[in-house]
Amino acid sequence: QVQLVESGGGSVRAGGSLRLSCAASGYTDSSYCMAWFRQAPGKEREVVATINSDGGTAYVDSVKGRFTIAKDLTKNTLSLQMNSLKPEDTAMYFCAAEPKRYLTWWPPVQADFRYWGQGTQVTVSS
């Protein structure tokens, strides 16, 4: 059973940085696509960034140049480095995994990922 546990959320002022981590367990191979999603109150869950099994990445336009997704296969962790944070980045952030090597469409939606973490809250004040 795949389990994902996020950490690293918190409250910061606009312009600040946070680093989210997602510890994965229950699988040991690299043939998974992984992603970070976020959901603000009253809004649908949206993809923030994805990373394929070969390390290829994609980002939603609103975070390009500010956020970086990365994975460490030796530690089975996924990270999201968030810089220059804005109040509109405030949301619950979720780690997700899907047992596919590549996602061939954009943007992916919640139903495209089988495994989810419980989420970590990010709050950015102005």
PDB file of C-alpha atoms in Angstrom:
ATOM      1  CA  GLN A   1       0.000   0.000   0.000  1.00  0.00           C
ATOM      2  CA  VAL A   2       1.471   3.334  -1.075  1.00  0.00           C
ATOM      3  CA  GLN A   3       1.495   5.984   1.629  1.00  0.00           C
ATOM      4  CA  LEU A   4       2.355   9.655   1.203  1.00  0.00           C
ATOM      5  CA  VAL A   5       3.005  12.008   4.110  1.00  0.00           C
ATOM      6  CA  GLU A   6       3.513  15.727   3.557  1.00  0.00           C
ATOM      7  CA  SER A   7       5.339  18.141   5.836  1.00  0.00           C
ATOM      8  CA  GLY A   8       6.830  21.613   5.734  1.00  0.00           C
ATOM      9  CA  GLY A   9       3.776  23.821   5.517  1.00  0.00           C
ATOM     10  CA  GLY A  10       3.379  26.949   7.610  1.00  0.00           C
ATOM     11  CA  SER A  11       2.705  30.663   7.632  1.00  0.00           C
ATOM     12  CA  VAL A  12       4.966  33.170   5.909  1.00  0.00           C
ATOM     13  CA  ARG A  13       4.868  36.755   4.721  1.00  0.00           C
ATOM     14  CA  ALA A  14       4.617  37.554   1.039  1.00  0.00           C
ATOM     15  CA  GLY A  15       8.006  37.215  -0.622  1.00  0.00           C
ATOM     16  CA  GLY A  16       9.083  34.473   1.738  1.00  0.00           C
ATOM     17  CA  SER A  17       9.948  30.837   1.039  1.00  0.00           C
ATOM     18  CA  LEU A  18       8.832  27.404   2.170  1.00  0.00           C
ATOM     19  CA  ARG A  19       9.949  23.906   1.289  1.00  0.00           C
ATOM     20  CA  LEU A  20       7.375  21.128   1.279  1.00  0.00           C
ATOM     21  CA  SER A  21       8.371  17.483   1.554  1.00  0.00           C
ATOM     22  CA  CYS A  22       6.473  14.297   0.825  1.00  0.00           C
ATOM     23  CA  ALA A  23       7.718  11.008   2.255  1.00  0.00           C
ATOM     24  CA  ALA A  24       6.618   8.046   0.162  1.00  0.00           C
ATOM     25  CA  SER A  25       6.478   4.426   1.271  1.00  0.00           C
ATOM     26  CA  GLY A  26       5.029   1.172  -0.026  1.00  0.00           C
ATOM     27  CA  TYR A  27       6.848   1.135  -3.354  1.00  0.00           C
ATOM     28  CA  THR A  28      10.511   1.077  -4.255  1.00  0.00           C
ATOM     29  CA  ASP A  29      10.706   1.531  -8.025  1.00  0.00           C
ATOM     30  CA  SER A  30      10.898   4.810  -9.890  1.00  0.00           C
ATOM     31  CA  SER A  31       8.112   4.176 -12.405  1.00  0.00           C
ATOM     32  CA  TYR A  32       5.719   6.650 -10.829  1.00  0.00           C
ATOM     33  CA  CYS A  33       4.600  10.106 -11.824  1.00  0.00           C
ATOM     34  CA  MET A  34       4.311  12.412  -8.875  1.00  0.00           C
ATOM     35  CA  ALA A  35       2.748  15.788  -8.380  1.00  0.00           C
ATOM     36  CA  TRP A  36       1.862  18.595  -6.029  1.00  0.00           C
ATOM     37  CA  PHE A  37      -1.704  19.876  -6.028  1.00  0.00           C
ATOM     38  CA  ARG A  38      -3.283  22.635  -3.985  1.00  0.00           C
ATOM     39  CA  GLN A  39      -6.772  23.519  -2.907  1.00  0.00           C
ATOM     40  CA  ALA A  40      -7.879  26.865  -1.578  1.00  0.00           C
ATOM     41  CA  PRO A  41     -11.155  27.243   0.371  1.00  0.00           C
ATOM     42  CA  GLY A  42     -14.124  27.161  -1.969  1.00  0.00           C
ATOM     43  CA  LYS A  43     -12.011  26.245  -4.983  1.00  0.00           C
ATOM     44  CA  GLU A  44     -11.273  23.053  -6.862  1.00  0.00           C
ATOM     45  CA  ARG A  45      -8.049  21.163  -6.334  1.00  0.00           C
ATOM     46  CA  GLU A  46      -5.541  22.242  -8.985  1.00  0.00           C
ATOM     47  CA  VAL A  47      -2.209  20.881 -10.108  1.00  0.00           C
ATOM     48  CA  VAL A  48       0.833  22.942  -9.178  1.00  0.00           C
ATOM     49  CA  ALA A  49       3.674  20.832 -10.600  1.00  0.00           C
ATOM     50  CA  THR A  50       4.367  17.342 -11.870  1.00  0.00           C
ATOM     51  CA  ILE A  51       7.470  15.211 -12.287  1.00  0.00           C
ATOM     52  CA  ASN A  52       7.651  12.147 -14.516  1.00  0.00           C
ATOM     53  CA  SER A  53       9.689   8.987 -13.901  1.00  0.00           C
ATOM     54  CA  ASP A  54      12.519  10.393 -16.058  1.00  0.00           C
ATOM     55  CA  GLY A  55      12.630  13.644 -14.095  1.00  0.00           C
ATOM     56  CA  GLY A  56      10.742  15.752 -16.616  1.00  0.00           C
ATOM     57  CA  THR A  57       8.797  18.524 -14.907  1.00  0.00           C
ATOM     58  CA  ALA A  58       5.846  20.764 -15.660  1.00  0.00           C
ATOM     59  CA  TYR A  59       4.344  23.705 -13.779  1.00  0.00           C
ATOM     60  CA  VAL A  60       1.172  25.703 -13.771  1.00  0.00           C
ATOM     61  CA  ASP A  61       1.861  29.152 -15.225  1.00  0.00           C
ATOM     62  CA  SER A  62       1.207  30.971 -11.949  1.00  0.00           C
ATOM     63  CA  VAL A  63       4.186  29.320 -10.218  1.00  0.00           C
ATOM     64  CA  LYS A  64       6.712  29.109 -13.057  1.00  0.00           C
ATOM     65  CA  GLY A  65      10.023  30.617 -12.022  1.00  0.00           C
ATOM     66  CA  ARG A  66       9.065  30.554  -8.336  1.00  0.00           C
ATOM     67  CA  PHE A  67       8.457  26.886  -7.478  1.00  0.00           C
ATOM     68  CA  THR A  68      10.674  23.854  -8.100  1.00  0.00           C
ATOM     69  CA  ILE A  69       9.555  20.237  -7.870  1.00  0.00           C
ATOM     70  CA  ALA A  70      12.159  17.546  -7.279  1.00  0.00           C
ATOM     71  CA  LYS A  71      12.401  13.942  -6.171  1.00  0.00           C
ATOM     72  CA  ASP A  72      15.069  12.007  -4.309  1.00  0.00           C
ATOM     73  CA  LEU A  73      14.824   8.321  -5.184  1.00  0.00           C
ATOM     74  CA  THR A  74      17.385   7.308  -2.560  1.00  0.00           C
ATOM     75  CA  LYS A  75      15.152   8.724   0.166  1.00  0.00           C
ATOM     76  CA  ASN A  76      11.813   8.179  -1.595  1.00  0.00           C
ATOM     77  CA  THR A  77      10.879  11.811  -1.101  1.00  0.00           C
ATOM     78  CA  LEU A  78       9.255  14.477  -3.227  1.00  0.00           C
ATOM     79  CA  SER A  79       9.840  18.156  -2.548  1.00  0.00           C
ATOM     80  CA  LEU A  80       8.432  21.502  -3.591  1.00  0.00           C
ATOM     81  CA  GLN A  81      10.646  24.537  -3.076  1.00  0.00           C
ATOM     82  CA  MET A  82       8.439  27.616  -3.046  1.00  0.00           C
ATOM     83  CA  ASN A  83      10.061  31.044  -3.356  1.00  0.00           C
ATOM     84  CA  SER A  84       8.628  34.544  -3.739  1.00  0.00           C
ATOM     85  CA  LEU A  85       5.380  33.384  -2.190  1.00  0.00           C
ATOM     86  CA  LYS A  86       2.232  35.402  -2.788  1.00  0.00           C
ATOM     87  CA  PRO A  87      -1.024  35.563  -0.815  1.00  0.00           C
ATOM     88  CA  GLU A  88      -2.752  33.764  -3.695  1.00  0.00           C
ATOM     89  CA  ASP A  89      -0.512  30.742  -3.018  1.00  0.00           C
ATOM     90  CA  THR A  90      -2.408  30.192   0.226  1.00  0.00           C
ATOM     91  CA  ALA A  91      -3.937  26.700   0.107  1.00  0.00           C
ATOM     92  CA  MET A  92      -3.751  23.158   1.366  1.00  0.00           C
ATOM     93  CA  TYR A  93      -0.984  21.433  -0.585  1.00  0.00           C
ATOM     94  CA  PHE A  94      -1.207  17.743  -1.451  1.00  0.00           C
ATOM     95  CA  CYS A  95       1.332  15.233  -2.689  1.00  0.00           C
ATOM     96  CA  ALA A  96       0.075  12.700  -5.244  1.00  0.00           C
ATOM     97  CA  ALA A  97       1.449   9.626  -7.020  1.00  0.00           C
ATOM     98  CA  GLU A  98       0.316   7.593  -9.999  1.00  0.00           C
ATOM     99  CA  PRO A  99       1.906   4.294 -11.160  1.00  0.00           C
ATOM    100  CA  LYS A 100       2.683   5.530 -14.661  1.00  0.00           C
ATOM    101  CA  ARG A 101       6.023   6.538 -16.132  1.00  0.00           C
ATOM    102  CA  TYR A 102       4.705   9.594 -17.938  1.00  0.00           C
ATOM    103  CA  LEU A 103       1.736  11.890 -18.017  1.00  0.00           C
ATOM    104  CA  THR A 104       1.066  12.825 -21.616  1.00  0.00           C
ATOM    105  CA  TRP A 105      -1.548  15.510 -21.004  1.00  0.00           C
ATOM    106  CA  TRP A 106      -1.725  18.829 -19.226  1.00  0.00           C
ATOM    107  CA  PRO A 107      -3.122  19.814 -16.920  1.00  0.00           C
ATOM    108  CA  PRO A 108      -3.742  16.631 -14.984  1.00  0.00           C
ATOM    109  CA  VAL A 109      -6.683  16.550 -12.585  1.00  0.00           C
ATOM    110  CA  GLN A 110      -7.304  14.922  -9.248  1.00  0.00           C
ATOM    111  CA  ALA A 111      -8.741  11.758 -10.821  1.00  0.00           C
ATOM    112  CA  ASP A 112      -5.490  11.148 -12.710  1.00  0.00           C
ATOM    113  CA  PHE A 113      -3.631  10.266  -9.491  1.00  0.00           C
ATOM    114  CA  ARG A 114      -4.340   7.176  -7.428  1.00  0.00           C
ATOM    115  CA  TYR A 115      -2.478   7.925  -4.200  1.00  0.00           C
ATOM    116  CA  TRP A 116      -2.725  11.047  -2.044  1.00  0.00           C
ATOM    117  CA  GLY A 117      -1.278  12.453   1.118  1.00  0.00           C
ATOM    118  CA  GLN A 118      -3.318  14.170   3.809  1.00  0.00           C
ATOM    119  CA  GLY A 119      -2.134  17.662   2.903  1.00  0.00           C
ATOM    120  CA  THR A 120      -0.144  20.434   4.530  1.00  0.00           C
ATOM    121  CA  GLN A 121      -1.385  24.006   4.943  1.00  0.00           C
ATOM    122  CA  VAL A 122       0.471  26.957   3.425  1.00  0.00           C
ATOM    123  CA  THR A 123      -0.637  30.448   4.431  1.00  0.00           C
ATOM    124  CA  VAL A 124       0.920  33.559   2.903  1.00  0.00           C
ATOM    125  CA  SER A 125       0.068  36.943   4.411  1.00  0.00           C
ATOM    126  CA  SER A 126       0.480  40.273   2.674  1.00  0.00           C
TER     127      SER A 126
END
